PDB file of C-alpha atoms in Angstrom:
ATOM      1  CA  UNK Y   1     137.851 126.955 104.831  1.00 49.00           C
ATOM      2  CA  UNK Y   2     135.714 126.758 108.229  1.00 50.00           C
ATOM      3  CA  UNK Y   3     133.660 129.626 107.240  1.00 54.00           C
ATOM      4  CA  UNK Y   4     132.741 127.890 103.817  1.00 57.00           C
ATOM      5  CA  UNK Y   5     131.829 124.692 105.791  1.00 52.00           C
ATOM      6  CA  UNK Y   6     129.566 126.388 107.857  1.00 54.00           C
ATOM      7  CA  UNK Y   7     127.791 128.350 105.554  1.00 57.00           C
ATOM      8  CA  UNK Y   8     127.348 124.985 103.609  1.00 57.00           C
ATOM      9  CA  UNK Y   9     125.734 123.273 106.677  1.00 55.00           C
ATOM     10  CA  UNK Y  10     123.544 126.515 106.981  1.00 66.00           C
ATOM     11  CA  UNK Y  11     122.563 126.378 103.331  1.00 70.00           C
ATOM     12  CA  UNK Y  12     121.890 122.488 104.179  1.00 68.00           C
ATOM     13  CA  UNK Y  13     119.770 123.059 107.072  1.00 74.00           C
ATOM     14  CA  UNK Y  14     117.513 126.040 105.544  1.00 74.00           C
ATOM     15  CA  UNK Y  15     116.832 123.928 102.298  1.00 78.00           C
ATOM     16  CA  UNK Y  16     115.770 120.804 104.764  1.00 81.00           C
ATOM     17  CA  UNK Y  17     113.978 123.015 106.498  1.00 77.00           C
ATOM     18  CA  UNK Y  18     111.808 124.421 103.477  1.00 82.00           C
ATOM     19  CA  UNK Y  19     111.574 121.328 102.232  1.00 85.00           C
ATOM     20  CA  UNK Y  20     109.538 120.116 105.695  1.00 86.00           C
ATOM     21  CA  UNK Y  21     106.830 122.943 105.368  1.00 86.00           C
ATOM     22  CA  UNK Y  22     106.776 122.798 101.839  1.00 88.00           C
ATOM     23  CA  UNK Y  23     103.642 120.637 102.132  1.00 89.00           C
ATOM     24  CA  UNK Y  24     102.112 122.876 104.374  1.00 88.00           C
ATOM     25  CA  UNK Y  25     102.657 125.485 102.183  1.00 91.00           C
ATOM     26  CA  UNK Y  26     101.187 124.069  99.521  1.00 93.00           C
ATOM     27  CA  UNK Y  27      98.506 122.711 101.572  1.00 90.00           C
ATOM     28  CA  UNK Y  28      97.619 126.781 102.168  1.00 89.00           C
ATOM     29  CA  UNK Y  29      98.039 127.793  99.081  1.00 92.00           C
ATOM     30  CA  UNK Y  30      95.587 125.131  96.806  1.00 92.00           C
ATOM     31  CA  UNK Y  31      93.089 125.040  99.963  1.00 89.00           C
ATOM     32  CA  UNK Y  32      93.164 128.349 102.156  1.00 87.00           C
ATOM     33  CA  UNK Y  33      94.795 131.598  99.350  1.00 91.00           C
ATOM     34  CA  UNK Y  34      93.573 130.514  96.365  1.00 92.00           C
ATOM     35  CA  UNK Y  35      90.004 129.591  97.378  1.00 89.00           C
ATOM     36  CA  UNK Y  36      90.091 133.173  99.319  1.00 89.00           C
ATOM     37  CA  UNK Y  37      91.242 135.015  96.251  1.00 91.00           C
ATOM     38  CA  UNK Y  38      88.560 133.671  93.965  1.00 91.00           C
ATOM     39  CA  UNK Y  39      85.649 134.232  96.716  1.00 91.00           C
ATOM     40  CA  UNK Y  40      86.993 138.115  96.819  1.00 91.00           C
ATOM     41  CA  UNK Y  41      86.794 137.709  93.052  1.00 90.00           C
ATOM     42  CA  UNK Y  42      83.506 136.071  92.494  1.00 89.00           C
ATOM     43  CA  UNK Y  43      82.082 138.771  95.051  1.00 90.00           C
ATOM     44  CA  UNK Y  44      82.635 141.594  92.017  1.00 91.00           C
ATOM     45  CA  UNK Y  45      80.863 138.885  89.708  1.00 88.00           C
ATOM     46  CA  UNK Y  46      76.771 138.095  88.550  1.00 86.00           C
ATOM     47  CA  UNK Y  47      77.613 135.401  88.788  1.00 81.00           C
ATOM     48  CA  UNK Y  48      74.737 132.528  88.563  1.00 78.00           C
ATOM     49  CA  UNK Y  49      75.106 128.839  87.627  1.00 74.00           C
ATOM     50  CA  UNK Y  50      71.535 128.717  86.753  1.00 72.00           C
ATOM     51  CA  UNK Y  51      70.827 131.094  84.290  1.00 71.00           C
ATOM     52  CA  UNK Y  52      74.990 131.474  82.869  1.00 67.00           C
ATOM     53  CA  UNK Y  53      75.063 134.410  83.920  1.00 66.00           C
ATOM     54  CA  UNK Y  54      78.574 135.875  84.435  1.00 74.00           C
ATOM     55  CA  UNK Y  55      80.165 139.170  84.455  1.00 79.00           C
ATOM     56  CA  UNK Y  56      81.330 142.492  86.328  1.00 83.00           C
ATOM     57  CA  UNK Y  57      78.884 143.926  88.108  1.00 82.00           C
ATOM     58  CA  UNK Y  58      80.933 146.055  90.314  1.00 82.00           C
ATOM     59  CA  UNK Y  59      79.528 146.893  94.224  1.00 87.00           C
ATOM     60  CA  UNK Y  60      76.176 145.525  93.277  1.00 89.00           C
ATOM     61  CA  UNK Y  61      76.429 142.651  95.145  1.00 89.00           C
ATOM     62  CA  UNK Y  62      77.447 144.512  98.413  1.00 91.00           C
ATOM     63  CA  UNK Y  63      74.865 147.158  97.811  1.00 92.00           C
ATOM     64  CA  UNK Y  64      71.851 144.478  97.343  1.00 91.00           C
ATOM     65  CA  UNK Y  65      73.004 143.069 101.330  1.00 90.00           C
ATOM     66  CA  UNK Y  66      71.673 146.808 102.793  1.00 88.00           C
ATOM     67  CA  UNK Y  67      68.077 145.933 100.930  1.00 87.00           C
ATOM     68  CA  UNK Y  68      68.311 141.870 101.931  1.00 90.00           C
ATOM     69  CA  UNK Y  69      66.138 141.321 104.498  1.00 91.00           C
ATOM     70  CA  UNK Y  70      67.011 137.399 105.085  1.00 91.00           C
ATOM     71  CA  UNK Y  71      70.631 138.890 105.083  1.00 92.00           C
ATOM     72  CA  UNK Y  72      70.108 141.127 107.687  1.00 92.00           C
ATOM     73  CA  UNK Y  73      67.530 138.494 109.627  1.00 93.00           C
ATOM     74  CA  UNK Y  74      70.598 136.040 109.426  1.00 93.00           C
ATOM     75  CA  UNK Y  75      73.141 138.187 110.725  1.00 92.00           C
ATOM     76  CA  UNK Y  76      71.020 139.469 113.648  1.00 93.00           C
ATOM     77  CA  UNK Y  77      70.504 135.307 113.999  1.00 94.00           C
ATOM     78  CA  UNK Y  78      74.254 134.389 114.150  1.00 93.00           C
ATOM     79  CA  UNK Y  79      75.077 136.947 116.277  1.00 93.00           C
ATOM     80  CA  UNK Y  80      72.444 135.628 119.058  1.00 94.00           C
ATOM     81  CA  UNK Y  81      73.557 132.098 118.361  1.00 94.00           C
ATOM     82  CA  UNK Y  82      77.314 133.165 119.236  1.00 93.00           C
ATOM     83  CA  UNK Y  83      75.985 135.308 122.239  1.00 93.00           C
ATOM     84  CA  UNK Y  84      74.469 131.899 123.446  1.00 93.00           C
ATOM     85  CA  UNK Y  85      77.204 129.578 122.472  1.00 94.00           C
ATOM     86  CA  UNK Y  86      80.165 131.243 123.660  1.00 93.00           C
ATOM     87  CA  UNK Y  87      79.692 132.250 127.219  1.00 93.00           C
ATOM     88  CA  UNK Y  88      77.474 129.179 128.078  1.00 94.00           C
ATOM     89  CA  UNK Y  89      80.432 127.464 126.165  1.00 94.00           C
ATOM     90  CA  UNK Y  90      83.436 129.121 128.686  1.00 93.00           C
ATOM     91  CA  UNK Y  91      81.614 128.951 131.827  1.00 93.00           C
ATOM     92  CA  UNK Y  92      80.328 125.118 132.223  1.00 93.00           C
ATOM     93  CA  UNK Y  93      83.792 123.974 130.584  1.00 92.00           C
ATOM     94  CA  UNK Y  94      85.814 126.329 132.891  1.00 91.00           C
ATOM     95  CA  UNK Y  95      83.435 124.933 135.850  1.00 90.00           C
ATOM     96  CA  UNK Y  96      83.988 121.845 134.868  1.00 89.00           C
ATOM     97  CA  UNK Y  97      87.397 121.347 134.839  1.00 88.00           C
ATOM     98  CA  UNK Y  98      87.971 123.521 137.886  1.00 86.00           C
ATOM     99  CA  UNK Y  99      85.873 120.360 139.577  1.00 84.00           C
ATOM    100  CA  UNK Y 100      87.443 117.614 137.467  1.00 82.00           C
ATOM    101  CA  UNK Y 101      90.821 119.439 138.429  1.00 78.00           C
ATOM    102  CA  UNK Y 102      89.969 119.098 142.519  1.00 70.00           C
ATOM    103  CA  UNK Y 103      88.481 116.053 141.947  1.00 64.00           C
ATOM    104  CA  UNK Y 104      90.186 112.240 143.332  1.00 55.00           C
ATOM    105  CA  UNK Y 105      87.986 109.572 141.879  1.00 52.00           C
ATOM    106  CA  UNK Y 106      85.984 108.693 139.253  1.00 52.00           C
ATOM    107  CA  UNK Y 107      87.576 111.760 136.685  1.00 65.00           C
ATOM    108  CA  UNK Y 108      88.626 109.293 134.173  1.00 71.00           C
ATOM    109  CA  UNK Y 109      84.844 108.332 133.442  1.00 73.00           C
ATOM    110  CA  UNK Y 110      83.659 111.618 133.820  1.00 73.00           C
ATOM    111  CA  UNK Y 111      86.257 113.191 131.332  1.00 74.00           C
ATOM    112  CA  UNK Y 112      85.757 109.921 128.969  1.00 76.00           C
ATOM    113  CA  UNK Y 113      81.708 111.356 128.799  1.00 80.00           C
ATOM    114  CA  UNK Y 114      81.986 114.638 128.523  1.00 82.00           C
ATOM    115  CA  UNK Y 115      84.890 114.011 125.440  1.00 83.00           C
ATOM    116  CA  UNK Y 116      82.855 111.698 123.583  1.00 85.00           C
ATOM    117  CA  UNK Y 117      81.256 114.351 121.604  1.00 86.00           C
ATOM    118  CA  UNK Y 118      83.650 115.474 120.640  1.00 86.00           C
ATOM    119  CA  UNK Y 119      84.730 112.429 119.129  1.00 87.00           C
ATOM    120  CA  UNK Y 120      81.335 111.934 117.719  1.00 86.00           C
ATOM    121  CA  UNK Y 121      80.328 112.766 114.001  1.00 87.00           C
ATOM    122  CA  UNK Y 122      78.516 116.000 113.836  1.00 87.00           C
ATOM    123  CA  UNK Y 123      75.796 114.283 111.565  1.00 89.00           C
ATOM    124  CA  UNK Y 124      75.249 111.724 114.242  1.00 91.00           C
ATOM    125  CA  UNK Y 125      74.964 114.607 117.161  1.00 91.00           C
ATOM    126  CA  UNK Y 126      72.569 116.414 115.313  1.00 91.00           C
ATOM    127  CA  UNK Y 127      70.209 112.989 114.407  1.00 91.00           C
ATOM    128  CA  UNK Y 128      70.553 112.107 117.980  1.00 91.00           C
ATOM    129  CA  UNK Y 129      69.788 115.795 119.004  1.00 90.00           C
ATOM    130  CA  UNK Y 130      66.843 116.147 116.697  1.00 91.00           C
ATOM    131  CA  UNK Y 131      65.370 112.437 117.973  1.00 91.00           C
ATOM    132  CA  UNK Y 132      65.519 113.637 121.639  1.00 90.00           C
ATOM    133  CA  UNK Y 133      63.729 116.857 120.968  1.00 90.00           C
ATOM    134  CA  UNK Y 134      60.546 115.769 119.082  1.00 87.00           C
ATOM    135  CA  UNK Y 135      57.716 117.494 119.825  1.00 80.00           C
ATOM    136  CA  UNK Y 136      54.853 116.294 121.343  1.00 77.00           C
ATOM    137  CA  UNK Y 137      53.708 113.909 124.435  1.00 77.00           C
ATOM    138  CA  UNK Y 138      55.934 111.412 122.641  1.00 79.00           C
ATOM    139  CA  UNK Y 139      59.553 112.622 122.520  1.00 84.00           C
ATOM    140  CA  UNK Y 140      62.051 111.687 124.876  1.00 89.00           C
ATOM    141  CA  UNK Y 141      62.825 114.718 126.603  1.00 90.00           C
ATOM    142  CA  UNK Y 142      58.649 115.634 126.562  1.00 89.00           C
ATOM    143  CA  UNK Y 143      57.924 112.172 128.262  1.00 89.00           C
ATOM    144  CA  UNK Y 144      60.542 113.131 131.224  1.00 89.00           C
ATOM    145  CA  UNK Y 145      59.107 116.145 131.268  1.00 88.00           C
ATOM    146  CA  UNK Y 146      55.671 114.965 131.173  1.00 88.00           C
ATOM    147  CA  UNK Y 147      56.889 112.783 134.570  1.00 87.00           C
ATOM    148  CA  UNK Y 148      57.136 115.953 136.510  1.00 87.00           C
ATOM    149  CA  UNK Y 149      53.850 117.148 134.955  1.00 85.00           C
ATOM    150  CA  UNK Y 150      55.335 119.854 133.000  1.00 86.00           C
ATOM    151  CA  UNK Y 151      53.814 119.817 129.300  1.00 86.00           C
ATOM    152  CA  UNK Y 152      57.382 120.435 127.073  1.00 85.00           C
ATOM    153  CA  UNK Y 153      57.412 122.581 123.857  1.00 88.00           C
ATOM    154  CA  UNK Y 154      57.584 121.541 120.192  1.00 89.00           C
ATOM    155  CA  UNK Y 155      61.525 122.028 120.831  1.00 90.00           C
ATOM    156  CA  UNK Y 156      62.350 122.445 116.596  1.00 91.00           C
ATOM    157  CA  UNK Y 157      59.303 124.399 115.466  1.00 90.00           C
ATOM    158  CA  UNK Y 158      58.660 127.077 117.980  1.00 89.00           C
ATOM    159  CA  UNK Y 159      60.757 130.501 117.399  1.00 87.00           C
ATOM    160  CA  UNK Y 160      63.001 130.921 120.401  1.00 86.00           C
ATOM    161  CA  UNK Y 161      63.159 127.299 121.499  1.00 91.00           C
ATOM    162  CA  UNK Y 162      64.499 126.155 117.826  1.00 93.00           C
ATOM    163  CA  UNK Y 163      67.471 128.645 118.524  1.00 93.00           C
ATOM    164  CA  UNK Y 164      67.809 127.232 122.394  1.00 93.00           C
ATOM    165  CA  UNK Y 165      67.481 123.492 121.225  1.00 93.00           C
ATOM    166  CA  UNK Y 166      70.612 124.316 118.341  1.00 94.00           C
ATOM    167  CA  UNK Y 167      72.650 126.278 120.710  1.00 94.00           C
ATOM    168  CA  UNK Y 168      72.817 123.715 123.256  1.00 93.00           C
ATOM    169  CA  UNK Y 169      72.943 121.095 121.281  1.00 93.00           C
ATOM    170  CA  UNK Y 170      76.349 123.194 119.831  1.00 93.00           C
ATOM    171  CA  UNK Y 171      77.638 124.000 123.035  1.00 93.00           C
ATOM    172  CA  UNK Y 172      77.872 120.054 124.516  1.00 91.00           C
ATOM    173  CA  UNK Y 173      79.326 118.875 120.903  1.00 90.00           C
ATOM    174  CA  UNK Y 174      82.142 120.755 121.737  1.00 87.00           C
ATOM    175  CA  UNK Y 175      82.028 121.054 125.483  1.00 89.00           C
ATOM    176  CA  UNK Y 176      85.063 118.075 126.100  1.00 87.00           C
ATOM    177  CA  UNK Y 177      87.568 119.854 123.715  1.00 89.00           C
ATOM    178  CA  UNK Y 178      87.438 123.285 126.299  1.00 91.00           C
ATOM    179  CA  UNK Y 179      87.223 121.179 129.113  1.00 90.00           C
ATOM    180  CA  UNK Y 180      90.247 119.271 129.006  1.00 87.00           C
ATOM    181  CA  UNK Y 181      92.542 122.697 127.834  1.00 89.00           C
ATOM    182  CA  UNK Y 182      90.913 123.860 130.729  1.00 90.00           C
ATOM    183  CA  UNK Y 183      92.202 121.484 132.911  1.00 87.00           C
ATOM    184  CA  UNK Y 184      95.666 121.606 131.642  1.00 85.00           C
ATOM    185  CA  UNK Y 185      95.948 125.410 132.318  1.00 87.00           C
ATOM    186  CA  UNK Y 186      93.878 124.595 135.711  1.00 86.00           C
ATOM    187  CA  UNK Y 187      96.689 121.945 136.928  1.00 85.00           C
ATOM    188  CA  UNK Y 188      99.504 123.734 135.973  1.00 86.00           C
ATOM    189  CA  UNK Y 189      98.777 126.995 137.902  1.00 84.00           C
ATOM    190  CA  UNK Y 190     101.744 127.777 140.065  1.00 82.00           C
ATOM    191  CA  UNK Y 191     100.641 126.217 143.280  1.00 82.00           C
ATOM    192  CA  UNK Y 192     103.099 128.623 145.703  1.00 82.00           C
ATOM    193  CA  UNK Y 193     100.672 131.481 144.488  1.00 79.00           C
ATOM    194  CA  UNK Y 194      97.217 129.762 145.343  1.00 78.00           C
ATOM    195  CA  UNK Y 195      99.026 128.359 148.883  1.00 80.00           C
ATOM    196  CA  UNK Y 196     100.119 131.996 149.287  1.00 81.00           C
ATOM    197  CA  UNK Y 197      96.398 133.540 148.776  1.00 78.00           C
ATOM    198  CA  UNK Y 198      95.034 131.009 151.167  1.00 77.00           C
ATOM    199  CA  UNK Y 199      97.432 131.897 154.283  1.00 77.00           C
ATOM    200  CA  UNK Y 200      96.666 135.595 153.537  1.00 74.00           C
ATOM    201  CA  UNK Y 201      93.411 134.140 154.282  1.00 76.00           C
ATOM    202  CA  UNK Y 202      91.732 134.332 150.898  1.00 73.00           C
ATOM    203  CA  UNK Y 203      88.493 132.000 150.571  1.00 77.00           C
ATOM    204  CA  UNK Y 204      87.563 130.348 147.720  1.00 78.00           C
ATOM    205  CA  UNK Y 205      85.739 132.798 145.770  1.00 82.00           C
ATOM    206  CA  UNK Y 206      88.412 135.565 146.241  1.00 82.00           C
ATOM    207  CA  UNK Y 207      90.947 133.070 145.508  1.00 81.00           C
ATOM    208  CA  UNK Y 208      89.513 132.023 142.059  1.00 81.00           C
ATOM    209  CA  UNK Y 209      88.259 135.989 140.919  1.00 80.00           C
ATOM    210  CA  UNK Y 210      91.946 137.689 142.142  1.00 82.00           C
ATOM    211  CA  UNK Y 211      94.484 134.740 142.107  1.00 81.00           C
ATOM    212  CA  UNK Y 212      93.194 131.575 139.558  1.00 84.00           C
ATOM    213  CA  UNK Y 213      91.018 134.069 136.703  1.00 84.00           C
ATOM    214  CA  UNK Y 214      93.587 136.524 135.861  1.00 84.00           C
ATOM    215  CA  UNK Y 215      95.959 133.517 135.874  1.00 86.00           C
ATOM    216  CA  UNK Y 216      93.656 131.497 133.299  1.00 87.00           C
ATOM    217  CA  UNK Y 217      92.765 135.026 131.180  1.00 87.00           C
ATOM    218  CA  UNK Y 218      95.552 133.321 128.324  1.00 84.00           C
ATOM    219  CA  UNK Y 219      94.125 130.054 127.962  1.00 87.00           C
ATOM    220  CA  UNK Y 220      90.408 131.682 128.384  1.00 89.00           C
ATOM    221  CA  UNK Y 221      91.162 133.761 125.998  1.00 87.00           C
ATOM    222  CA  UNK Y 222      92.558 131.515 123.477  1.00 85.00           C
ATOM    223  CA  UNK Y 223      89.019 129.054 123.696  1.00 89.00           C
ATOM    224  CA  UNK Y 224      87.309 132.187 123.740  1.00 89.00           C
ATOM    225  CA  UNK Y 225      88.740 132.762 120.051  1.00 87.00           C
ATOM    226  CA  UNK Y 226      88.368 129.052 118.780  1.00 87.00           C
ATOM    227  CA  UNK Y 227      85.039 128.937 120.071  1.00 90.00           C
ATOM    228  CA  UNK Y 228      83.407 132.222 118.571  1.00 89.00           C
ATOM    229  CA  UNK Y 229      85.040 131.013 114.972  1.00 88.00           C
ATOM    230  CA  UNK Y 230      83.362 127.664 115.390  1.00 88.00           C
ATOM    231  CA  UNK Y 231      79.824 129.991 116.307  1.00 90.00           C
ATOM    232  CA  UNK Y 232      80.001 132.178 113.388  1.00 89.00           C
ATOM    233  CA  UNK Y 233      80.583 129.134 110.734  1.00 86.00           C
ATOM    234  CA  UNK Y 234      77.849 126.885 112.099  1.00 89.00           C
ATOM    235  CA  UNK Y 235      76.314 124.539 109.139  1.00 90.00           C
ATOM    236  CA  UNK Y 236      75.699 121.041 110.448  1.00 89.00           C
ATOM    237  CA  UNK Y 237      73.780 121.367 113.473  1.00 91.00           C
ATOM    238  CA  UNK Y 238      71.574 123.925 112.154  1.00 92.00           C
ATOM    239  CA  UNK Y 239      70.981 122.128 108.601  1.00 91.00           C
ATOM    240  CA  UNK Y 240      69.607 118.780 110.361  1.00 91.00           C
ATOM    241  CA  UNK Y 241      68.083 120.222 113.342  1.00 92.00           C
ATOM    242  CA  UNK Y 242      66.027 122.841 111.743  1.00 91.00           C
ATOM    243  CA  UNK Y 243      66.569 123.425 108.382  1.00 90.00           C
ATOM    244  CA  UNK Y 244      66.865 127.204 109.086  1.00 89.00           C
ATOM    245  CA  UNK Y 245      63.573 127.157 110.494  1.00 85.00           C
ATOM    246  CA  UNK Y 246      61.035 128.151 112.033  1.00 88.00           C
ATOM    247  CA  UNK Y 247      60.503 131.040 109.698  1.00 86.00           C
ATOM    248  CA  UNK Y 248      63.814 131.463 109.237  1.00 88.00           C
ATOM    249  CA  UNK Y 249      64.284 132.032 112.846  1.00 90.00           C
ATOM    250  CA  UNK Y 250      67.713 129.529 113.514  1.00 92.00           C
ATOM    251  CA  UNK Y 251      69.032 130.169 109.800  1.00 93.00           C
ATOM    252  CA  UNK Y 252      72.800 132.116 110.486  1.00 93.00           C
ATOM    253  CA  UNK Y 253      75.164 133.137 107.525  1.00 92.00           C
ATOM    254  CA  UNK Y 254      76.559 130.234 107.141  1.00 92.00           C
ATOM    255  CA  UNK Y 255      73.660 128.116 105.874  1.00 93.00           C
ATOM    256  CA  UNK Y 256      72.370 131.474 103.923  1.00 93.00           C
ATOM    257  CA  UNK Y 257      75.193 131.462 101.907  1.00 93.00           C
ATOM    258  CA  UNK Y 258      74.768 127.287 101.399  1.00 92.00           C
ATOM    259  CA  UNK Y 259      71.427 128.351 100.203  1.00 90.00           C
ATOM    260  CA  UNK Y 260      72.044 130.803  97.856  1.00 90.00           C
ATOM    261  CA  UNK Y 261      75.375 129.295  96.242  1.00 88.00           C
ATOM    262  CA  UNK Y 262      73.891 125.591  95.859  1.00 87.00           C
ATOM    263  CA  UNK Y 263      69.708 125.935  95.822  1.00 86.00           C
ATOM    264  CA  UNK Y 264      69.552 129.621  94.247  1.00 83.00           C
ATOM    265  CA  UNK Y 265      72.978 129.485  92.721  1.00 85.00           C
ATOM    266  CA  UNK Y 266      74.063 132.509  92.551  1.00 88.00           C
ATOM    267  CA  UNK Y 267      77.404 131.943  93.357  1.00 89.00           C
ATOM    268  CA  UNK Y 268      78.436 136.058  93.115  1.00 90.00           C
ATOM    269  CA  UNK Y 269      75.999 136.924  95.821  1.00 91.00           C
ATOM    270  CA  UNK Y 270      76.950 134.199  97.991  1.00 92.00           C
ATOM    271  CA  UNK Y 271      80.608 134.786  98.128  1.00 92.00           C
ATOM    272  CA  UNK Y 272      79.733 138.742  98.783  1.00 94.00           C
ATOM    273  CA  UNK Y 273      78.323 137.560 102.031  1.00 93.00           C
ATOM    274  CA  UNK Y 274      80.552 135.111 102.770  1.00 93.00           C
ATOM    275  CA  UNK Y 275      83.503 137.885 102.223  1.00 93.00           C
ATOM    276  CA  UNK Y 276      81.439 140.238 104.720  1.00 92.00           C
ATOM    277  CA  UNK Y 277      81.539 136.852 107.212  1.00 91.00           C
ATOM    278  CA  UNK Y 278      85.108 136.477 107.115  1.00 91.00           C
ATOM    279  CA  UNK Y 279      85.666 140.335 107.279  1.00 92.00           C
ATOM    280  CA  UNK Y 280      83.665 140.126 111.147  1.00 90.00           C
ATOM    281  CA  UNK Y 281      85.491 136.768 112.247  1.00 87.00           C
ATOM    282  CA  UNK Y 282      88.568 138.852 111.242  1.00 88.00           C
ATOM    283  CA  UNK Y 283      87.883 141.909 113.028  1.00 89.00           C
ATOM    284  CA  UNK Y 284      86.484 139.616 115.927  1.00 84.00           C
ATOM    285  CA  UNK Y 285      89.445 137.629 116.331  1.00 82.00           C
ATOM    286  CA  UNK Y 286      92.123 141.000 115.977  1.00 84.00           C
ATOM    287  CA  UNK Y 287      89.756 142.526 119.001  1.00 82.00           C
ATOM    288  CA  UNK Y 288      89.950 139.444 120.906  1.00 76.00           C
ATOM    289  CA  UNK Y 289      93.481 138.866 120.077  1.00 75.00           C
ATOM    290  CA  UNK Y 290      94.287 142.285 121.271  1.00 78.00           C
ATOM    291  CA  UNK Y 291      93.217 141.716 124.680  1.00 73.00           C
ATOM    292  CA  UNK Y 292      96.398 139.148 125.313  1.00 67.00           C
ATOM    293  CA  UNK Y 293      98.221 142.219 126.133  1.00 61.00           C
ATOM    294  CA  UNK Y 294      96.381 142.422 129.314  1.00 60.00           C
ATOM    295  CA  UNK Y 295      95.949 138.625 129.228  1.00 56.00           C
ATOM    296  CA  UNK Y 296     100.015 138.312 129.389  1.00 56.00           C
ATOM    297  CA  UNK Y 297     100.234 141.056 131.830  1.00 51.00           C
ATOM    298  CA  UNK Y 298      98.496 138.321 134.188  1.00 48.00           C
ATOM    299  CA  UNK Y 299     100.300 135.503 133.023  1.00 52.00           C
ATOM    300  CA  UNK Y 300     103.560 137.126 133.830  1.00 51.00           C
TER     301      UNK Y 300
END
């Protein structure tokens, strides 16, 4: 009689329990599987809202990437916009909150400024962004500039400064966000190890490369992972900033596929590349991820 009670409760507790993620679930399914599944579908597809175009075509679509020249010019451009965001990203926000983390006064204000980007609409950034950087004797940064008698560039429309002006401009949206999980991992560290490395006579430097890094390699390596994903799907900045331009110069995969789904249409070719987008985030992330075998071996 027991035994049927208890598998009752269990039966009770298992169906509550489904019944709590059962949003979530769904949530997945209509917004994350299904959306997948028709991308990998629509990839095989001519498909073109334009012209009505719609049927199999097979590999075509993945063959016609090896011959795309703004494909391959995008690709090469995402990849240097993550090689500038990420470790610029990781080592002012790890800098900062190793500072913020030693720091007595004044941390609330400084943590309040460096959040509030966070906070702020991405839209707004990139206006406010774009404003600063004008070109000419006349924009803001160019007049401070101008004070130190240094003539500045035409930030948006010069090749190589476009991509400078949009990574930075990325990397202090999201700056706060790493800083503060930063300092959480930074003010937890066990304090009888750091006290230890210091009466064995450890200075700073070797303290922070032997003792404080490999204990911070989990939570480094967990904003190295949300911050590469954010990289590689970059639309907003680069859409108001520079339009994908100079010459194509800041355009990433991202706003190519925007392009060709919603201004060229063809809604086949655009989920073929972004299929091949989330196939490298994928095999990113299982690399990165992979590396929290060593990353645990610290922690523990």
């Amino acid at each position: 009689m027991m035994k049927k009670q208890i598998q009752k409760l269990n039966k009770g507790e298992a169906v509550t329990g489904y019944l709590f993620i059962l949003p979530q679930m769904i949530g997945l399914m209509i917004f994350v599987i299904i959306p997948l599944v028709m991308i990998i579908t629509y990839s095989f597809q001519n498909r073109n809202f334009l012209f009505g175009n719609l049927g199999f075509c097979g590999l075509e679509n993945y063959r016609m990437l090896i011959d795309d020249e703004i494909f391959l010019m995008t690709l090469k451009n995402t990849l240097i916009f993550s090689l500038g965001v990420v470790p610029l990203n990781l080592v002012l926000s790890l800098a900062l909150a190793m500072f913020l983390a030693g720091s007595a006064g004044g941390t609330s204000v400084v943590r309040g400024v460096i959040f509030l980007p966070v906070i702020t609409s991405g839209v707004a950034w990139s206006i406010v962004f774009k404003f600063l950087l004008q070109g000419g004797p006349t924009g803001p940064i160019n007049s401070i500039l101008s004070i130190f008698g240094i003539e500045g560039p035409n930030w948006l429309f010069e090749r190589g400064w476009a991509m400078f002006s949009v990574v930075v401009a990325r990397v202090l949206k999201n700056l706060g966000m790493n800083v503060l999980i930063f300092m959480g991992a930074v003010m937890n560290l066990p304090q009888d190890v750091i006290e230890a490395g210091k009466i064995d006579g450890a200075g700073r430097m070797k303290l922070f490369s032997k003792i404080k890094l490999p204990l911070l390699m989990p939570s480094i390596l967990m904003v190295m992972i949300v911050t590469l994903i954010g990289s590689m799907r970059v639309f907003d900045t680069i859409k108001l900033m520079t339009d994908g331009g100079p010459e194509g110069s800041t355009m990433v995969l991202v706003y190519y596929i925007y392009h060709q789904a919603f201004k060229s249409f063809s809604i086949g070719y655009a989920s073929t590349i972004a299929v091949v987008l989330f196939v490298i985030v994928l095999i990113l992330t299982i690399f990165q991820w992979s590396l929290r075998k060593k990353a645990d071996y610290y922690e523990n």
